[in-house]
Coordinates of N, CA and C in Angstrom, one line a residue:
M360 N -43.2 1.2 -64.5 CA -42.0 0.7 -62.8 C -41.1 0.0 -62.6
D361 N -40.6 -0.4 -64.5 CA -38.9 -1.2 -64.3 C -38.2 0.3 -64.6
K362 N -39.0 1.8 -64.6 CA -37.9 2.8 -64.4 C -37.1 3.7 -63.4
V363 N -38.5 3.0 -62.5 CA -38.4 3.7 -61.3 C -37.4 2.5 -60.3
F364 N -37.4 0.9 -60.7 CA -37.0 -0.2 -59.9 C -35.0 -0.2 -60.6
Q365 N -35.2 0.1 -61.5 CA -33.8 -0.3 -62.4 C -33.2 0.7 -61.0
P366 N -33.1 2.1 -60.3 CA -31.4 3.3 -60.5 C -31.7 3.1 -58.8
V367 N -33.0 1.8 -58.4 CA -32.9 1.2 -56.6 C -32.1 0.3 -56.7
F368 N -31.7 -0.5 -57.7 CA -31.7 -1.9 -57.9 C -29.7 -1.4 -57.9
Y369 N -29.7 -0.4 -59.4 CA -28.3 -0.8 -58.7 C -27.7 0.1 -58.2
L370 N -28.8 0.9 -57.3 CA -27.4 1.7 -56.0 C -27.8 0.5 -54.8
F371 N -28.1 0.0 -54.3 CA -28.8 -1.3 -53.6 C -27.1 -2.0 -54.0
L372 N -27.0 -1.9 -55.3 CA -25.7 -3.1 -55.8 C -24.6 -2.7 -55.7
I373 N -24.7 -1.3 -55.7 CA -23.3 -0.5 -55.1 C -22.9 -0.5 -54.1
I374 N -24.1 -0.6 -53.4 CA -24.1 -0.4 -51.4 C -23.7 -1.7 -51.0
I375 N -24.1 -3.0 -51.2 CA -23.0 -4.3 -51.4 C -22.1 -4.5 -51.3
I376 N -21.8 -4.7 -52.6 CA -20.3 -4.2 -53.4 C -19.3 -2.8 -52.4
F377 N -20.1 -2.2 -51.6 CA -19.1 -1.5 -50.8 C -18.8 -1.6 -49.6
K378 N -20.0 -2.1 -49.2 CA -20.3 -2.9 -48.1 C -19.1 -4.6 -48.3
L379 N -18.7 -4.9 -48.9 CA -18.0 -6.2 -49.6 C -16.1 -5.7 -48.9
S380 N -16.6 -4.9 -50.5 CA -15.0 -4.3 -50.2 C -14.9 -3.9 -48.6
R381 N -15.7 -2.6 -47.7 CA -15.3 -2.9 -46.8 C -14.3 -4.1 -46.1
F382 N -15.5 -4.9 -46.0 CA -15.3 -6.1 -44.9 C -13.6 -6.8 -45.4
A383 N -14.1 -7.1 -46.6 CA -12.7 -7.5 -47.6 C -10.7 -6.8 -47.6
Y384 N -11.5 -5.8 -46.6 CA -9.7 -4.6 -46.5 C -9.9 -5.4 -45.0
R385 N -10.9 -4.8 -44.2 CA -10.5 -5.1 -42.7 C -10.5 -6.8 -42.6
I386 N -10.6 -7.2 -43.1 CA -9.9 -8.9 -42.9 C -8.5 -9.1 -43.2
L387 N -8.5 -8.4 -44.4 CA -6.5 -7.8 -45.0 C -6.3 -7.3 -43.8
R388 N -6.3 -6.9 -43.5 CA -5.4 -5.8 -42.6 C -5.7 -6.2 -41.7
E389 N -6.5 -7.5 -41.0 CA -6.3 -7.8 -39.9 C -4.9 -9.0 -39.6
R390 N -5.5 -9.3 -40.8 CA -3.7 -10.6 -40.9 C -2.5 -9.8 -41.5
K391 N -2.4 -8.9 -41.9 CA -1.2 -8.3 -42.4 C -0.7 -7.8 -40.9
Y392 N -1.4 -7.5 -39.9 CA -1.7 -7.3 -38.4 C -0.8 -8.4 -37.7
R393 N -1.5 -9.4 -37.5 CA -1.6 -10.9 -37.1 C -0.3 -11.7 -37.5
K394 N 0.4 -11.7 -39.1 CA 1.5 -12.0 -39.6 C 2.8 -11.3 -38.9
E395 N 2.6 -9.8 -39.1 CA 3.9 -8.6 -38.4 C 3.7 -9.3 -36.5
L396 N 2.3 -8.7 -36.1 CA 3.3 -9.7 -35.4 C 3.8 -10.5 -34.9
A397 N 3.2 -12.2 -34.9 CA 3.6 -13.1 -35.1 C 5.6 -12.6 -35.2
Q398 N 5.8 -12.1 -36.8 CA 6.6 -11.9 -36.9 C 8.0 -11.0 -35.7
S399 N 7.3 -10.2 -34.7 CA 7.7 -9.5 -34.1 C 8.6 -10.0 -33.2
G400 N 7.7 -10.9 -33.1 CA 7.4 -11.5 -31.1 C 6.9 -11.3 -30.7
M401 N 6.5 -10.0 -30.5 CA 5.1 -9.5 -29.6 C 4.9 -10.6 -28.2
P402 N 4.0 -10.9 -28.4 CA 3.7 -11.7 -27.9 C 4.1 -12.4 -26.6
Y403 N 5.9 -12.5 -27.1 CA 6.3 -13.3 -26.1 C 7.0 -12.3 -25.0
I404 N 7.5 -11.2 -26.1 CA 7.7 -9.8 -25.2 C 6.8 -9.0 -24.2
D405 N 5.8 -9.5 -24.5 CA 4.5 -9.4 -23.6 C 5.0 -9.7 -22.0
K406 N 4.9 -11.5 -22.1 CA 5.7 -12.2 -21.1 C 7.1 -12.5 -20.6
M407 N 7.6 -11.3 -20.6 CA 9.4 -11.2 -20.4 C 9.0 -10.0 -19.2
D408 N 9.8 -10.3 -18.1 CA 10.1 -9.2 -17.4 C 11.4 -7.9 -17.5
G409 N 11.1 -7.6 -17.1 CA 12.7 -6.4 -16.9 C 13.3 -6.8 -17.8
R410 N 14.3 -7.2 -16.9 CA 15.4 -8.0 -17.0 C 15.5 -8.4 -18.7
Q411 N 14.6 -9.5 -18.8 CA 14.6 -10.0 -20.7 C 14.1 -9.0 -21.5
F412 N 13.7 -8.4 -21.1 CA 13.9 -7.3 -22.5 C 14.7 -6.2 -22.4
E413 N 15.2 -6.0 -21.6 CA 16.9 -5.9 -21.5 C 17.7 -6.3 -22.7
F414 N 17.8 -7.3 -22.5 CA 18.2 -8.5 -22.9 C 17.9 -8.6 -24.6
Y415 N 17.1 -8.4 -24.9 CA 16.2 -8.5 -26.0 C 16.4 -7.5 -27.1
L416 N 16.4 -6.0 -26.1 CA 16.9 -4.8 -26.9 C 18.7 -4.7 -27.2
Q417 N 19.0 -5.5 -26.6 CA 20.1 -5.7 -27.0 C 21.0 -6.4 -27.5
A418 N 20.2 -7.0 -27.6 CA 20.7 -8.3 -28.9 C 20.1 -7.6 -30.3
L419 N 18.9 -7.2 -29.7 CA 18.4 -6.3 -31.2 C 19.2 -5.1 -31.7
F420 N 20.1 -4.5 -30.9 CA 21.2 -3.9 -31.5 C 22.6 -3.9 -31.3
Q421 N 22.7 -4.6 -31.0 CA 24.3 -5.6 -31.2 C 24.1 -6.1 -33.1
Q422 N 22.9 -6.8 -33.5 CA 21.9 -7.0 -34.8 C 23.2 -6.1 -35.3
L423 N 22.0 -4.6 -35.1 CA 23.2 -3.3 -36.1 C 23.7 -2.5 -36.2
G424 N 25.5 -3.6 -34.6 CA 26.4 -3.2 -35.2 C 26.8 -2.3 -34.3
Y425 N 26.5 -2.2 -32.9 CA 26.5 -1.8 -32.1 C 26.8 -2.6 -30.6
K426 N 27.9 -0.9 -30.4 CA 28.2 -2.1 -28.8 C 27.8 -1.6 -27.4
I427 N 27.0 -2.9 -26.4 CA 26.6 -3.0 -25.4 C 27.0 -2.1 -24.1
Q428 N 27.1 -1.6 -23.6 CA 26.9 -1.2 -22.0 C 25.5 -1.6 -21.6
V429 N 26.1 -2.8 -20.6 CA 24.4 -2.8 -19.6 C 25.0 -2.1 -18.5
T430 N 23.6 -0.9 -18.0 CA 24.5 0.1 -17.1 C 23.7 -1.3 -15.5
P431 N 24.1 -0.8 -14.6 CA 23.9 -1.7 -13.3 C 22.3 -1.5 -13.1
S432 N 22.1 -2.5 -12.1 CA 20.2 -2.4 -11.2 C 20.7 -1.2 -10.6
S433 N 21.3 -0.4 -10.4 CA 21.0 0.6 -9.3 C 22.0 1.4 -10.0
G434 N 21.7 2.7 -9.2 CA 23.2 3.7 -9.8 C 22.5 3.6 -11.7
D435 N 21.9 3.6 -12.5 CA 21.9 3.7 -13.8 C 22.0 4.9 -13.8
F436 N 21.4 6.0 -13.5 CA 21.1 7.2 -13.7 C 20.7 7.3 -14.8
G437 N 19.4 6.7 -15.2 CA 18.4 6.5 -15.8 C 18.0 6.5 -16.9
A438 N 19.6 5.6 -17.5 CA 19.8 4.5 -18.8 C 20.2 2.8 -17.9
D439 N 19.1 2.0 -19.1 CA 18.9 0.6 -18.8 C 20.2 0.3 -20.1
L440 N 20.4 0.7 -21.3 CA 21.4 0.2 -22.1 C 22.4 1.8 -22.7
V441 N 23.3 1.2 -22.4 CA 24.6 2.4 -23.9 C 24.6 1.4 -24.3
M442 N 23.8 2.3 -25.9 CA 24.3 2.0 -26.9 C 25.5 2.9 -28.2
K443 N 26.7 2.4 -27.9 CA 28.2 2.7 -28.6 C 28.0 2.2 -30.4
G444 N 27.9 3.0 -31.0 CA 28.1 2.6 -32.4 C 28.2 4.4 -33.0
K445 N 27.4 4.2 -34.6 CA 28.0 5.4 -35.4 C 28.2 6.8 -34.2
E446 N 26.6 6.8 -33.6 CA 26.3 8.2 -32.6 C 26.4 7.4 -31.1
K447 N 26.5 7.7 -30.2 CA 25.9 7.2 -28.8 C 24.8 6.9 -28.3
I448 N 23.3 6.1 -28.0 CA 22.5 6.0 -27.9 C 22.7 5.8 -26.4
V449 N 22.0 6.5 -24.8 CA 21.5 5.9 -24.2 C 19.7 5.3 -24.3
I450 N 18.8 4.1 -23.3 CA 17.5 3.2 -23.6 C 17.3 3.4 -22.4
Q451 N 16.0 3.7 -21.9 CA 15.5 3.2 -20.8 C 14.4 2.3 -21.5
A452 N 14.3 0.8 -21.0 CA 13.2 -0.1 -21.2 C 12.6 -0.4 -20.5
K453 N 11.1 0.3 -20.7 CA 9.6 -0.5 -19.6 C 9.1 -1.0 -20.4
R454 N 9.2 -2.6 -20.5 CA 8.9 -4.1 -20.8 C 7.5 -3.6 -19.5
Y455 N 6.5 -2.8 -20.1 CA 4.8 -3.1 -18.9 C 3.8 -3.9 -20.0
S456 N 2.6 -4.2 -18.7 CA 1.6 -4.5 -18.9 C 0.9 -3.9 -20.2
A457 N -0.6 -4.1 -20.6 CA -0.6 -3.1 -22.0 C -1.8 -2.1 -21.3
K458 N -1.9 -2.7 -20.1 CA -2.8 -1.0 -19.1 C -2.9 -0.4 -18.6
N459 N -1.1 -0.3 -19.0 CA 0.0 0.6 -18.0 C 0.5 1.0 -19.2
R460 N 1.0 3.2 -19.0 CA 1.7 3.6 -19.7 C 2.2 4.5 -19.2
V461 N 3.3 3.7 -20.3 CA 4.5 5.5 -19.4 C 4.7 6.5 -19.3
S462 N 5.0 7.1 -18.3 CA 5.0 8.0 -18.1 C 5.5 9.7 -18.6
L463 N 5.9 10.2 -18.0 CA 7.2 11.1 -18.2 C 8.3 11.1 -17.6
S464 N 7.9 10.4 -15.9 CA 9.1 10.2 -14.8 C 10.3 9.4 -16.4
A465 N 10.0 8.6 -17.0 CA 11.4 8.5 -17.7 C 11.5 8.4 -18.9
V466 N 10.9 9.9 -19.3 CA 11.4 11.0 -20.6 C 12.7 11.8 -19.5
Q467 N 11.8 12.0 -17.9 CA 13.0 13.2 -17.4 C 14.6 12.2 -16.9
E468 N 14.1 11.0 -16.4 CA 15.3 10.3 -16.4 C 16.2 9.7 -17.2
V469 N 16.3 9.6 -19.2 CA 16.4 9.7 -19.5 C 17.2 10.2 -20.0
Y470 N 16.4 11.8 -20.5 CA 17.3 13.2 -20.2 C 18.4 13.5 -19.8
A471 N 19.1 13.2 -18.6 CA 19.2 13.7 -17.6 C 20.9 12.3 -18.0
A472 N 20.1 11.0 -18.5 CA 21.5 10.2 -18.5 C 22.0 10.4 -19.5
K473 N 21.2 10.9 -21.0 CA 21.8 11.3 -21.7 C 23.1 12.2 -22.0
A474 N 22.5 13.3 -20.7 CA 24.2 14.3 -20.2 C 24.9 13.9 -19.5
Y475 N 24.7 12.3 -18.8 CA 25.4 12.1 -18.0 C 26.9 10.8 -18.6
Y476 N 25.9 10.7 -19.8 CA 27.0 9.8 -20.3 C 27.0 10.3 -21.8
K477 N 27.5 11.2 -21.9 CA 27.5 12.2 -23.2 C 27.5 11.7 -24.2
A478 N 26.0 11.1 -24.3 CA 25.5 11.0 -25.6 C 24.9 12.4 -26.9
N479 N 24.9 10.7 -27.9 CA 23.9 11.6 -28.5 C 22.4 12.0 -28.6
Q480 N 21.8 10.4 -28.5 CA 20.4 10.5 -28.4 C 20.2 9.6 -26.9
A481 N 19.1 10.2 -26.7 CA 18.5 9.3 -25.5 C 16.7 8.4 -25.6
W482 N 15.9 7.4 -25.7 CA 15.3 6.6 -26.3 C 14.5 6.3 -25.4
V483 N 13.8 6.0 -25.4 CA 12.2 5.2 -24.6 C 12.0 3.9 -25.1
V484 N 11.7 3.3 -24.8 CA 11.3 1.6 -25.6 C 10.2 1.2 -24.8
T485 N 8.9 1.0 -25.6 CA 8.2 0.2 -24.6 C 8.1 -1.0 -25.3
N486 N 7.3 -2.2 -24.9 CA 6.0 -2.4 -24.7 C 4.5 -2.1 -25.4
S487 N 4.6 -1.5 -24.5 CA 2.7 -0.5 -24.5 C 2.6 0.8 -24.9
Y488 N 2.2 2.7 -24.2 CA 2.5 3.3 -24.6 C 2.7 3.8 -24.3
F489 N 2.6 5.8 -24.2 CA 2.6 6.0 -23.8 C 1.8 8.0 -22.6
T490 N 1.7 8.0 -22.2 CA 0.5 9.5 -21.7 C 1.3 10.2 -22.5
K491 N -0.2 10.9 -22.5 CA 0.6 12.3 -23.3 C 1.6 13.6 -22.5
Q492 N 0.7 13.6 -21.3 CA 2.6 13.8 -21.0 C 4.0 13.9 -21.4
A493 N 4.1 12.5 -21.2 CA 4.9 12.3 -22.0 C 5.7 12.0 -23.2
K494 N 4.5 12.5 -24.1 CA 4.7 12.6 -25.6 C 4.7 14.3 -25.9
E495 N 4.5 15.3 -25.1 CA 5.1 16.6 -24.8 C 6.6 16.7 -24.2
L496 N 6.3 16.6 -23.4 CA 7.9 15.8 -22.3 C 9.2 16.1 -23.9
A497 N 8.6 14.4 -24.5 CA 10.0 14.0 -25.4 C 9.8 15.0 -26.7
A498 N 8.8 15.6 -26.8 CA 9.2 16.7 -28.3 C 10.2 17.6 -28.3
A499 N 10.2 18.0 -27.3 CA 10.6 19.3 -26.2 C 11.9 19.2 -25.8
C500 N 12.1 17.8 -25.4 CA 13.9 17.5 -24.8 C 14.4 16.8 -25.9
D501 N 13.5 16.4 -27.1 CA 13.9 15.7 -28.2 C 14.3 14.2 -27.8
V502 N 13.6 13.6 -27.0 CA 14.3 12.3 -26.5 C 12.7 11.2 -27.5
T503 N 13.4 10.6 -27.6 CA 12.8 9.1 -28.5 C 11.7 8.6 -28.1
L504 N 10.9 8.6 -28.8 CA 9.8 7.5 -27.9 C 9.7 6.7 -28.8
L505 N 9.6 5.1 -28.7 CA 9.1 3.8 -29.1 C 7.5 3.8 -29.1
D506 N 6.9 3.7 -28.6 CA 5.9 2.2 -27.8 C 5.7 1.6 -28.2
R507 N 5.0 0.9 -28.5 CA 4.8 -0.3 -28.9 C 4.3 -0.8 -30.5
A508 N 3.7 0.1 -31.1 CA 3.6 0.4 -33.1 C 4.5 0.2 -33.4
D509 N 5.4 1.3 -33.1 CA 6.7 1.4 -33.5 C 8.0 0.1 -33.2
L510 N 8.2 -0.5 -32.0 CA 9.0 -1.6 -31.6 C 8.2 -2.6 -32.5
Q511 N 7.1 -2.5 -33.0 CA 6.9 -3.8 -33.1 C 7.7 -4.0 -35.0
K512 N 7.1 -2.3 -35.5 CA 7.8 -2.1 -36.7 C 9.6 -1.8 -36.7
F513 N 10.1 -1.4 -35.8 CA 11.5 -1.6 -35.7 C 11.9 -2.9 -36.2
I514 N 11.3 -4.0 -35.4 CA 11.6 -5.5 -35.2 C 11.8 -6.0 -36.5
N515 N 10.3 -5.5 -36.8 CA 10.7 -6.3 -38.4 C 11.1 -5.6 -39.9
E516 N 11.6 -4.1 -39.6 CA 12.4 -3.7 -40.3 C 14.1 -4.8 -39.7
V517 N 14.6 -5.1 -38.8 CA 15.4 -5.5 -38.1 C 16.0 -6.6 -38.6
N518 N 14.4 -7.3 -38.7 CA 14.4 -8.9 -38.8 C 15.6 -9.5 -38.1
P519 N 16.0 -9.4 -36.7 CA 16.3 -10.6 -36.4 C 16.6 -11.5 -36.3
V520 N 18.0 -12.2 -36.1 CA 18.3 -13.8 -36.8 C 17.9 -14.6 -35.6
F521 N 17.5 -13.6 -34.8 CA 16.9 -14.2 -32.9 C 15.9 -13.8 -33.3
K522 N 14.9 -14.9 -31.9 CA 13.9 -14.3 -32.2 C 13.4 -14.1 -31.0
A523 N 11.8 -13.4 -30.5 CA 11.7 -13.3 -28.4 C 11.6 -14.4 -27.8
R524 N 11.1 -14.9 -28.7 CA 10.4 -16.2 -27.5 C 12.0 -17.1 -27.6
E525 N 13.1 -17.4 -28.0 CA 14.6 -17.7 -27.6 C 15.1 -16.5 -26.4
I526 N 14.9 -15.2 -26.2 CA 14.8 -14.3 -25.2 C 14.2 -14.9 -23.9
F527 N 12.9 -15.4 -24.3 CA 12.0 -15.5 -23.1 C 12.2 -16.7 -22.4
E528 N 12.7 -17.8 -23.0 CA 12.9 -19.0 -23.3 C 14.4 -19.2 -21.9
N529 N 15.2 -18.5 -22.5 CA 16.9 -19.5 -21.8 C 17.1 -18.1 -21.4
I530 N 16.5 -16.9 -21.4 CA 17.5 -16.0 -20.4 C 16.1 -16.2 -18.7
T531 N 17.5 -16.3 -17.5 CA 16.4 -16.0 -16.7 C 15.9 -15.0 -16.1
P532 N 14.9 -14.4 -16.3 CA 14.0 -13.4 -15.3 C 14.3 -13.4 -13.9
E533 N 14.9 -11.8 -13.9 CA 15.6 -10.8 -12.7 C 15.0 -11.9 -10.9
P534 N 15.6 -12.3 -10.4 CA 16.4 -12.7 -9.1 C 14.7 -11.6 -8.4
R535 N 14.6 -12.1 -7.1 CA 12.9 -12.3 -6.7 C 13.2 -13.2 -5.6
K536 N 12.5 -12.0 -4.4 CA 12.7 -12.8 -2.5 C 11.0 -13.1 -3.2
C537 N 10.3 -14.3 -2.0 CA 8.9 -14.8 -2.0 C 8.4 -13.0 -0.6
P538 N 7.6 -13.0 -1.0 CA 7.4 -11.7 0.3 C 6.6 -12.1 1.2
K539 N 6.4 -14.2 1.1 CA 5.5 -14.8 2.4 C 6.2 -15.2 2.6
C540 N 7.9 -15.9 2.8 CA 8.5 -16.1 3.8 C 10.4 -16.1 3.1
G541 N 10.1 -15.0 2.2 CA 11.6 -15.0 1.6 C 12.5 -15.8 1.4
Q542 N 12.1 -16.4 0.9 CA 13.5 -18.0 0.1 C 13.4 -17.0 -1.3
D543 N 14.3 -17.1 -2.3 CA 13.7 -17.1 -3.0 C 12.9 -17.6 -4.2
L544 N 12.7 -17.0 -5.0 CA 11.5 -17.3 -6.0 C 12.5 -18.4 -7.2
V545 N 12.0 -19.5 -7.6 CA 12.7 -20.2 -9.0 C 11.5 -20.2 -9.9
V546 N 12.2 -19.9 -11.2 CA 10.7 -20.4 -12.9 C 10.6 -21.7 -12.7
R547 N 9.4 -21.9 -12.7 CA 8.9 -23.0 -12.6 C 7.9 -22.5 -14.0
D548 N 7.3 -24.4 -14.3 CA 6.8 -24.8 -15.5 C 5.2 -25.2 -15.6
G549 N 4.6 -24.8 -16.2 CA 3.1 -25.6 -16.2 C 2.8 -25.2 -16.2
N550 N 1.9 -26.3 -17.3 CA 0.4 -25.9 -18.5 C 0.7 -25.1 -19.7
G551 N 1.5 -25.5 -19.6 CA 2.7 -24.7 -21.0 C 2.9 -22.8 -20.4
T552 N 3.0 -23.0 -19.4 CA 3.2 -21.1 -19.0 C 4.5 -21.3 -17.9
R553 N 5.2 -20.3 -17.7 CA 6.3 -19.7 -17.3 C 5.8 -19.3 -15.4
F554 N 6.0 -19.2 -14.9 CA 6.3 -18.7 -13.2 C 7.6 -18.4 -12.3
F555 N 7.4 -17.5 -11.6 CA 8.0 -18.5 -10.3 C 7.6 -18.4 -9.0
G556 N 7.7 -19.4 -9.3 CA 7.5 -20.2 -7.7 C 8.5 -20.4 -6.8
C557 N 8.0 -20.1 -4.8 CA 8.5 -20.1 -4.5 C 9.6 -21.3 -4.0
S558 N 10.9 -20.9 -3.5 CA 12.1 -22.3 -3.8 C 11.5 -23.4 -2.4
S559 N 11.0 -22.6 -1.0 CA 10.4 -23.6 -0.2 C 9.5 -24.2 -0.3
F560 N 8.9 -24.6 -1.6 CA 7.2 -25.3 -1.9 C 8.3 -27.1 -1.1
P561 N 6.8 -27.5 -0.7 CA 5.1 -26.8 -0.6 C 5.3 -26.6 0.1
S562 N 6.3 -26.4 1.1 CA 6.0 -24.9 3.0 C 5.5 -23.5 2.9
C563 N 5.8 -23.5 1.3 CA 5.1 -21.9 1.1 C 4.7 -22.4 -0.5
R564 N 3.6 -21.8 -0.6 CA 3.3 -22.0 -2.1 C 3.0 -20.3 -3.0
H565 N 3.4 -19.7 -2.2 CA 3.8 -18.3 -3.5 C 4.0 -18.6 -4.7
T566 N 3.4 -18.3 -5.8 CA 3.6 -17.7 -7.4 C 3.4 -16.5 -8.0
E567 N 3.7 -16.0 -8.6 CA 3.9 -15.4 -9.2 C 3.9 -15.1 -10.4
K568 N 3.4 -14.8 -11.4 CA 3.4 -14.2 -12.9 C 4.7 -13.7 -13.3
I569 N 5.3 -14.2 -14.0 CA 7.5 -13.7 -14.0 C 7.2 -12.2 -14.9
N570 N 6.2 -11.6 -15.0 CA 5.9 -10.5 -15.5 C 5.3 -9.7 -14.9
K571 N 5.4 -9.5 -14.1 CA 4.7 -8.4 -12.9 C 5.5 -7.4 -12.8
E572 N 4.4 -6.4 -12.8 CA 4.9 -4.7 -12.9 C 4.7 -4.6 -11.1

């Protein structure tokens, strides 16, 4: 009986050890992910609007020694930022919500910007992800794509002296008009959350998220 029981016992022990090892690995991996996420400031990047995200990327590349040319909000020929260093890089910045993916139109636009600004490289940088079509076109056009995971890794490698939180809290979001009354929307604070509120409050009580797309 013991001869039958002993192999079963060892097999059971091996299974338990294997499952505990997998569980420990998942815990360690999750802790590492959370640490890297906090170091990158990604939660604050997710709260930014497009203008704040551009300022953040500008500061990031300045630390790498690049001189920055911020393009006009309209008529930018497909680039939000032009980075001048050892090489000239045009960047289109896409601050999206997690549910939205960057489409191939961003790749088309920054590829055209590369020619217009006579740049060596063209990048699309996002805190979200890219569609399959965008990835395929980027590969064909030699456009560099930095998705959420790539951006987080890039930030942690640069280890910027500033924090994403500083950009989010100190750079004013792009001005907006109230869709209800036409007055300016201003940044307000409430319950630890920043949001746009109508400047004509209390006659108009319209509010919006800062990172509304």
